[in-house]
Coordinates of C-alpha atoms in Angstrom, one line a residue:
X736 CA 21.0 -2.5 -31.8
X737 CA 21.3 -3.3 -28.6
X738 CA 19.1 -6.9 -27.1
X739 CA 17.6 -6.5 -24.0
X740 CA 16.9 -10.0 -22.3
X741 CA 13.4 -10.9 -21.7
X742 CA 11.5 -10.5 -18.4
X743 CA 9.0 -12.8 -17.7
X744 CA 5.9 -11.2 -18.6
X745 CA 3.8 -13.7 -17.4
X746 CA 4.9 -13.4 -14.1
X747 CA 4.9 -9.6 -13.7
X748 CA 0.4 -9.8 -15.7
X749 CA -0.2 -12.9 -12.9
X750 CA -1.2 -10.1 -10.4
X751 CA -3.5 -8.7 -13.1
X752 CA -5.4 -11.6 -14.6
X753 CA -6.1 -11.9 -9.9
X754 CA -7.9 -8.5 -9.7
X755 CA -10.5 -9.9 -12.5
X756 CA -11.8 -12.7 -10.6
X757 CA -15.9 -12.9 -10.0
X758 CA -17.1 -11.1 -6.9
X759 CA -17.5 -15.0 -5.1
X760 CA -13.8 -15.6 -6.1
X761 CA -13.1 -12.0 -4.1
X762 CA -15.4 -13.2 -0.8
X763 CA -13.0 -15.3 1.2
X764 CA -13.8 -14.9 4.6
X765 CA -11.5 -17.3 6.3
X766 CA -8.7 -14.8 4.6
X767 CA -6.6 -13.0 5.9
X768 CA -6.5 -15.3 9.6
X769 CA -4.1 -12.5 11.0
X770 CA -2.0 -9.2 10.8
X771 CA -1.0 -8.5 7.1
X772 CA 2.3 -7.4 6.9
X773 CA 3.9 -4.6 4.5
X774 CA 7.2 -5.0 4.7
X775 CA 8.9 -1.7 3.6
X776 CA 12.4 -2.8 3.1
X777 CA 14.3 0.5 4.3
X778 CA 14.2 2.2 7.3
X779 CA 11.8 4.2 9.4
X780 CA 10.9 8.2 8.3
X781 CA 11.8 7.2 5.0
X782 CA 9.4 8.1 1.7
X783 CA 8.6 4.2 1.2
X784 CA 7.3 4.5 5.1
X785 CA 5.4 7.4 5.0
X786 CA 3.6 6.4 1.9
X787 CA 3.0 2.7 4.0
X788 CA 1.9 4.2 6.5
X789 CA -1.0 6.5 5.0
X790 CA -2.5 3.2 4.3
X791 CA -2.4 1.6 7.1
X792 CA -5.8 2.6 9.1
X793 CA -7.6 2.4 6.0
X794 CA -6.1 -1.1 4.6
X795 CA -6.6 -2.8 8.4
X796 CA -10.8 -1.7 8.3
X797 CA -11.1 -2.9 4.6
X798 CA -9.0 -6.4 5.8
X799 CA -10.4 -6.3 8.8
X800 CA -7.2 -7.3 10.3
X801 CA -4.3 -5.3 12.2
X802 CA -1.4 -4.5 8.7
X803 CA 1.2 -3.8 10.1
X804 CA 3.7 -1.8 8.7
X805 CA 7.5 -3.8 9.2
X806 CA 11.1 -1.8 8.8
X807 CA 13.1 -4.8 7.0
X808 CA 16.2 -2.2 6.0
X809 CA 19.7 -3.2 4.7
X810 CA 21.1 -4.7 1.3
X811 CA 19.7 -1.1 -0.8
X812 CA 16.3 -2.8 -0.1
X813 CA 17.9 -6.4 -0.7
X814 CA 16.9 -7.3 2.5
X815 CA 13.8 -6.9 3.2
X816 CA 12.5 -7.9 -0.3
X817 CA 14.3 -11.2 0.1
X818 CA 12.2 -11.4 3.2
X819 CA 8.6 -11.1 1.1
X820 CA 10.1 -13.3 -2.0
X821 CA 10.9 -16.2 0.7
X822 CA 7.8 -16.0 2.6
X823 CA 4.6 -18.4 2.5
X824 CA 2.8 -17.1 4.9
X825 CA 0.3 -15.8 2.5
X826 CA 0.3 -12.4 4.0
X827 CA 3.5 -10.9 3.6
X828 CA 3.5 -8.0 0.8
X829 CA 6.4 -6.1 0.2
X830 CA 6.2 -1.9 -0.1
X831 CA 8.4 -1.4 -3.6
X832 CA 9.3 1.6 -5.5
X833 CA 11.6 1.9 -8.4
X834 CA 14.6 0.4 -7.2
X835 CA 13.4 -3.0 -7.6
X836 CA 13.4 -2.4 -11.5
X837 CA 16.5 -0.7 -11.2
X838 CA 18.3 -3.8 -8.8
X839 CA 18.8 -6.3 -11.4
X840 CA 20.4 -4.4 -13.9
X841 CA 23.2 -3.0 -11.6
X842 CA 23.1 -6.4 -9.6
X843 CA 22.9 -9.4 -11.3
X844 CA 23.1 -11.8 -8.2
X845 CA 21.0 -10.4 -5.8
X846 CA 19.4 -13.7 -4.1
X847 CA 15.9 -13.5 -5.9
X848 CA 14.1 -12.7 -9.1
X849 CA 12.7 -9.3 -9.3
X850 CA 10.2 -10.4 -12.4
X851 CA 9.9 -13.5 -12.0
X852 CA 9.4 -14.0 -7.7
X853 CA 6.3 -11.5 -7.5
X854 CA 3.2 -10.4 -8.6
X855 CA 1.7 -6.9 -8.9
X856 CA -1.0 -6.3 -6.5
X857 CA -1.5 -2.1 -7.2
X858 CA -0.2 1.1 -6.6
X859 CA -0.5 3.5 -4.3
X860 CA 1.3 6.4 -6.2
X861 CA 4.6 8.4 -8.0
X862 CA 6.4 11.7 -7.2
X863 CA 8.1 13.1 -11.1
X864 CA 11.8 13.3 -10.8
X865 CA 12.9 17.0 -11.4
X866 CA 16.1 18.2 -12.2
X867 CA 17.3 20.2 -10.0
X868 CA 20.2 22.7 -9.6
X869 CA 22.7 24.4 -7.1
X870 CA 20.9 28.1 -6.8
X871 CA 24.2 30.4 -8.3
X872 CA 24.3 27.6 -11.4
X873 CA 24.6 30.0 -14.3
X874 CA 22.2 27.6 -16.5
X875 CA 18.2 29.6 -16.7
X876 CA 16.6 26.9 -18.2
X877 CA 17.5 23.4 -19.7
X878 CA 18.5 24.8 -23.0
X879 CA 21.0 26.7 -21.7
X880 CA 22.3 23.8 -19.3
X881 CA 22.0 21.4 -21.7
X882 CA 24.5 23.6 -24.2
X883 CA 26.8 24.6 -20.8
X884 CA 27.6 20.2 -20.2
X885 CA 27.7 19.8 -23.9
X886 CA 30.5 22.6 -24.4
X887 CA 32.6 21.5 -22.0
X888 CA 32.0 17.6 -21.6
X889 CA 32.1 16.2 -17.4
X890 CA 32.3 19.6 -16.3
X891 CA 28.1 19.8 -14.7
X892 CA 28.4 17.2 -11.0
X893 CA 25.3 15.6 -10.2
X894 CA 25.0 14.2 -6.8
X895 CA 23.4 11.0 -6.9
X896 CA 22.7 8.6 -3.3
X897 CA 24.5 6.0 -4.7
X898 CA 26.5 4.1 -7.1
X899 CA 22.8 2.7 -9.1
X900 CA 20.8 4.0 -7.9
X901 CA 17.6 5.7 -9.5
X902 CA 19.5 8.8 -9.2
X903 CA 22.9 8.0 -10.5
X904 CA 21.4 6.2 -13.5
X905 CA 18.9 9.2 -13.8
X906 CA 21.8 11.7 -14.7
X907 CA 23.1 9.0 -16.9
X908 CA 20.3 9.2 -18.7
X909 CA 20.2 12.0 -19.7
X910 CA 23.7 11.9 -21.3
X911 CA 22.8 8.8 -23.4
X912 CA 19.6 11.6 -24.6
X913 CA 21.6 14.0 -25.2
X914 CA 25.4 13.4 -25.5
X915 CA 26.3 15.3 -23.5
X916 CA 29.0 13.5 -20.1
X917 CA 28.6 13.7 -16.7
X918 CA 30.8 13.3 -13.3
X919 CA 28.2 11.5 -11.4
X920 CA 29.6 12.1 -7.2
X921 CA 27.9 9.3 -5.3
X922 CA 27.0 10.0 -1.8
X923 CA 26.0 7.8 1.0
X924 CA 21.8 8.9 0.6
X925 CA 20.1 11.3 -1.7
X926 CA 20.1 13.7 1.6
X927 CA 23.5 14.5 1.5
X928 CA 24.3 14.9 -1.8
X929 CA 20.5 17.5 -2.0
X930 CA 22.4 19.1 0.6
X931 CA 25.4 19.9 -1.0
X932 CA 24.1 21.1 -4.2
X933 CA 21.4 23.6 -2.1
X934 CA 25.7 24.3 -0.3
X935 CA 26.9 25.3 -3.6
X936 CA 29.5 22.2 -3.6
X937 CA 27.8 19.8 -6.7
X938 CA 25.8 21.7 -9.5
X939 CA 22.9 19.2 -10.3
X940 CA 20.3 16.6 -8.4
X941 CA 17.8 14.5 -10.1
X942 CA 14.9 14.6 -6.9
X943 CA 11.2 15.4 -6.6
X944 CA 9.5 17.6 -4.8
X945 CA 8.5 15.5 -2.2
X946 CA 12.0 14.8 -0.8
X947 CA 13.2 19.3 -1.6
X948 CA 10.3 20.6 -1.0
X949 CA 12.3 22.7 1.7
X950 CA 14.8 23.4 -0.7
X951 CA 12.7 24.8 -3.9
X952 CA 10.8 26.6 -1.3
X953 CA 14.3 28.7 0.0
X954 CA 15.6 29.0 -3.4
X955 CA 18.7 26.7 -2.2
X956 CA 17.5 25.3 -5.8
X957 CA 16.0 25.1 -8.5
X958 CA 14.4 23.9 -10.6
X959 CA 15.3 23.3 -14.7
X960 CA 12.9 20.4 -16.0
X961 CA 10.0 17.2 -15.0
X962 CA 10.8 14.3 -16.0
X963 CA 6.5 14.1 -16.4
X964 CA 5.1 13.7 -19.9
X965 CA 3.7 17.2 -19.1
X966 CA 4.4 19.8 -17.1
X967 CA 3.1 19.1 -12.9
X968 CA 0.6 20.6 -10.7
X969 CA 3.6 21.6 -8.1
X970 CA 5.4 23.1 -10.4
X971 CA 3.3 24.5 -13.1
X972 CA 6.2 27.2 -14.2
X973 CA 9.2 24.6 -15.0
X974 CA 8.9 22.8 -18.6
X975 CA 8.6 19.1 -19.7
X976 CA 12.0 17.7 -21.3
X977 CA 9.8 16.2 -23.4
X978 CA 8.4 20.2 -24.4
X979 CA 12.9 20.0 -24.8
X980 CA 12.9 17.3 -26.7
X981 CA 14.0 15.4 -24.8
X982 CA 12.0 12.0 -24.3
X983 CA 12.6 11.3 -20.9
X984 CA 9.6 10.5 -18.1
X985 CA 10.7 9.3 -15.2
X986 CA 8.7 8.9 -11.4
X987 CA 9.6 7.4 -8.2
X988 CA 6.4 4.9 -7.1
X989 CA 5.4 3.1 -4.9
X990 CA 3.9 0.1 -5.7
X991 CA 2.5 -3.3 -3.0
X992 CA 3.9 -6.4 -4.7
X993 CA 2.9 -10.0 -3.2
X994 CA 5.0 -13.5 -3.6
X995 CA 4.4 -15.4 -7.0
X996 CA 2.7 -18.0 -5.6
X997 CA 0.6 -16.5 -3.4
X998 CA -3.6 -17.8 -4.7
X999 CA -4.9 -15.7 -6.9
X1000 CA -8.4 -15.4 -4.6
X1001 CA -5.7 -13.4 -2.1
X1002 CA -4.7 -11.2 -4.4
X1003 CA -7.6 -10.0 -5.4
X1004 CA -9.2 -9.5 -2.3
X1005 CA -5.7 -7.5 -1.1
X1006 CA -5.9 -5.7 -4.6
X1007 CA -9.5 -4.2 -3.6
X1008 CA -8.7 -3.5 0.2
X1009 CA -5.9 -1.7 -1.5
X1010 CA -8.3 0.1 -4.1
X1011 CA -10.3 1.0 -0.9
X1012 CA -7.9 2.4 1.3
X1013 CA -6.2 4.3 -1.7
X1014 CA -9.9 5.9 -2.2
X1015 CA -10.6 6.6 1.4
X1016 CA -10.1 10.9 1.5
X1017 CA -8.1 11.4 4.3
X1018 CA -5.2 9.3 3.2
X1019 CA -6.5 11.4 -0.3
X1020 CA -5.3 14.5 1.3
X1021 CA -2.4 13.4 3.1
X1022 CA -1.0 12.1 -0.4
X1023 CA -1.8 15.4 -1.6
X1024 CA 0.2 17.1 1.1
X1025 CA 3.0 15.0 0.3
X1026 CA 3.0 16.3 -3.1
X1027 CA 2.4 11.7 -4.2
X1028 CA 0.6 12.3 -7.5
X1029 CA -2.3 9.4 -7.9
X1030 CA -2.1 6.3 -10.2
X1031 CA -4.3 3.9 -12.0
X1032 CA -5.0 1.4 -9.7
X1033 CA -4.8 -2.0 -9.8
X1034 CA -2.4 -4.8 -10.4
X1035 CA -2.4 -4.4 -14.4
X1036 CA -1.1 -0.6 -14.2
X1037 CA 1.9 -1.7 -12.2
X1038 CA 2.2 -4.8 -14.8
X1039 CA 2.7 -2.1 -17.5
X1040 CA 5.3 -0.1 -15.3
X1041 CA 7.6 -3.4 -14.2
X1042 CA 7.5 -4.2 -17.2
X1043 CA 9.2 -1.1 -18.9
X1044 CA 10.9 -0.4 -16.1
X1045 CA 12.6 -3.7 -16.0
X1046 CA 12.7 -3.5 -19.6
X1047 CA 14.3 0.6 -19.3
X1048 CA 17.4 0.2 -16.0
X1049 CA 18.8 -2.9 -18.2
X1050 CA 19.4 -0.6 -21.3
X1051 CA 20.6 2.2 -19.1
X1052 CA 22.9 0.7 -17.3
X1053 CA 24.7 -1.7 -19.6
X1054 CA 25.2 1.4 -22.0
X1055 CA 26.7 3.3 -19.2
X1056 CA 29.3 0.1 -18.0
X1057 CA 26.7 0.5 -14.5
X1058 CA 27.5 -1.9 -12.1
X1059 CA 26.4 -1.6 -7.9
X1060 CA 29.6 -2.6 -6.1

């Protein structure tokens, strides 16, 4: 049996403990004393940026200080993430997503510890990953897709947003669970990969209804299976992988993390403000319109998700021999 290295559970759960502080500890009139930074480690306009800006104004109102969304792209999210890990101003937070838990599995020399250098504040939401194929693909459902892949190893081509990305590791994980072999084609981003699937240049991709809404609506791609525990509201006609007896559950999620040295009362105040913001009717309507699924808020659910994903992606990447360049 493969041994997966342990990640510091204490660091992951520190934020969850902060949420249990008594009401007097939550009332910190001295914090925030200046604008609060939400660092998005990607360029403007992407899903992480959109989700962060959706909660920006309600969060400002809840904290009584401006909340500034700061885009710090580069290094596949490493540059922006490191900037928060090294921050000691008490007002900087990271808007993290699934790659936060994948990077340690495929890039062992990043300049921070993705688990130990951060504590969870709260989840913002998630989108279920979906297996999609080109419109003219002969498979009519997941069973026929898998049958074809098993009969012709390496013949099915998957598009990915790059080596070591979520859309790369998902086909690798599916292969490990089913015994199939796929050819994964790296692109410079998931957008170009999805366009080539829609154009019929490659066979398949793991994407979300948020990213592929236009292609799904136009019939340029077809969804064969959703990586959720059960069917999802946005694709009620599409079975889950579990309905096909494949235990693959995965979403691209967004959550707020803080530097691990941040004081517990600040973490608790920020977590409470985040919950208030996510309960705002306008925020809920906007996230619903984007197809972003609401998840339990607070640090504890995010801590549990982080711990599970750190372990899973190490195992998947090691088994597949995936290392980012």
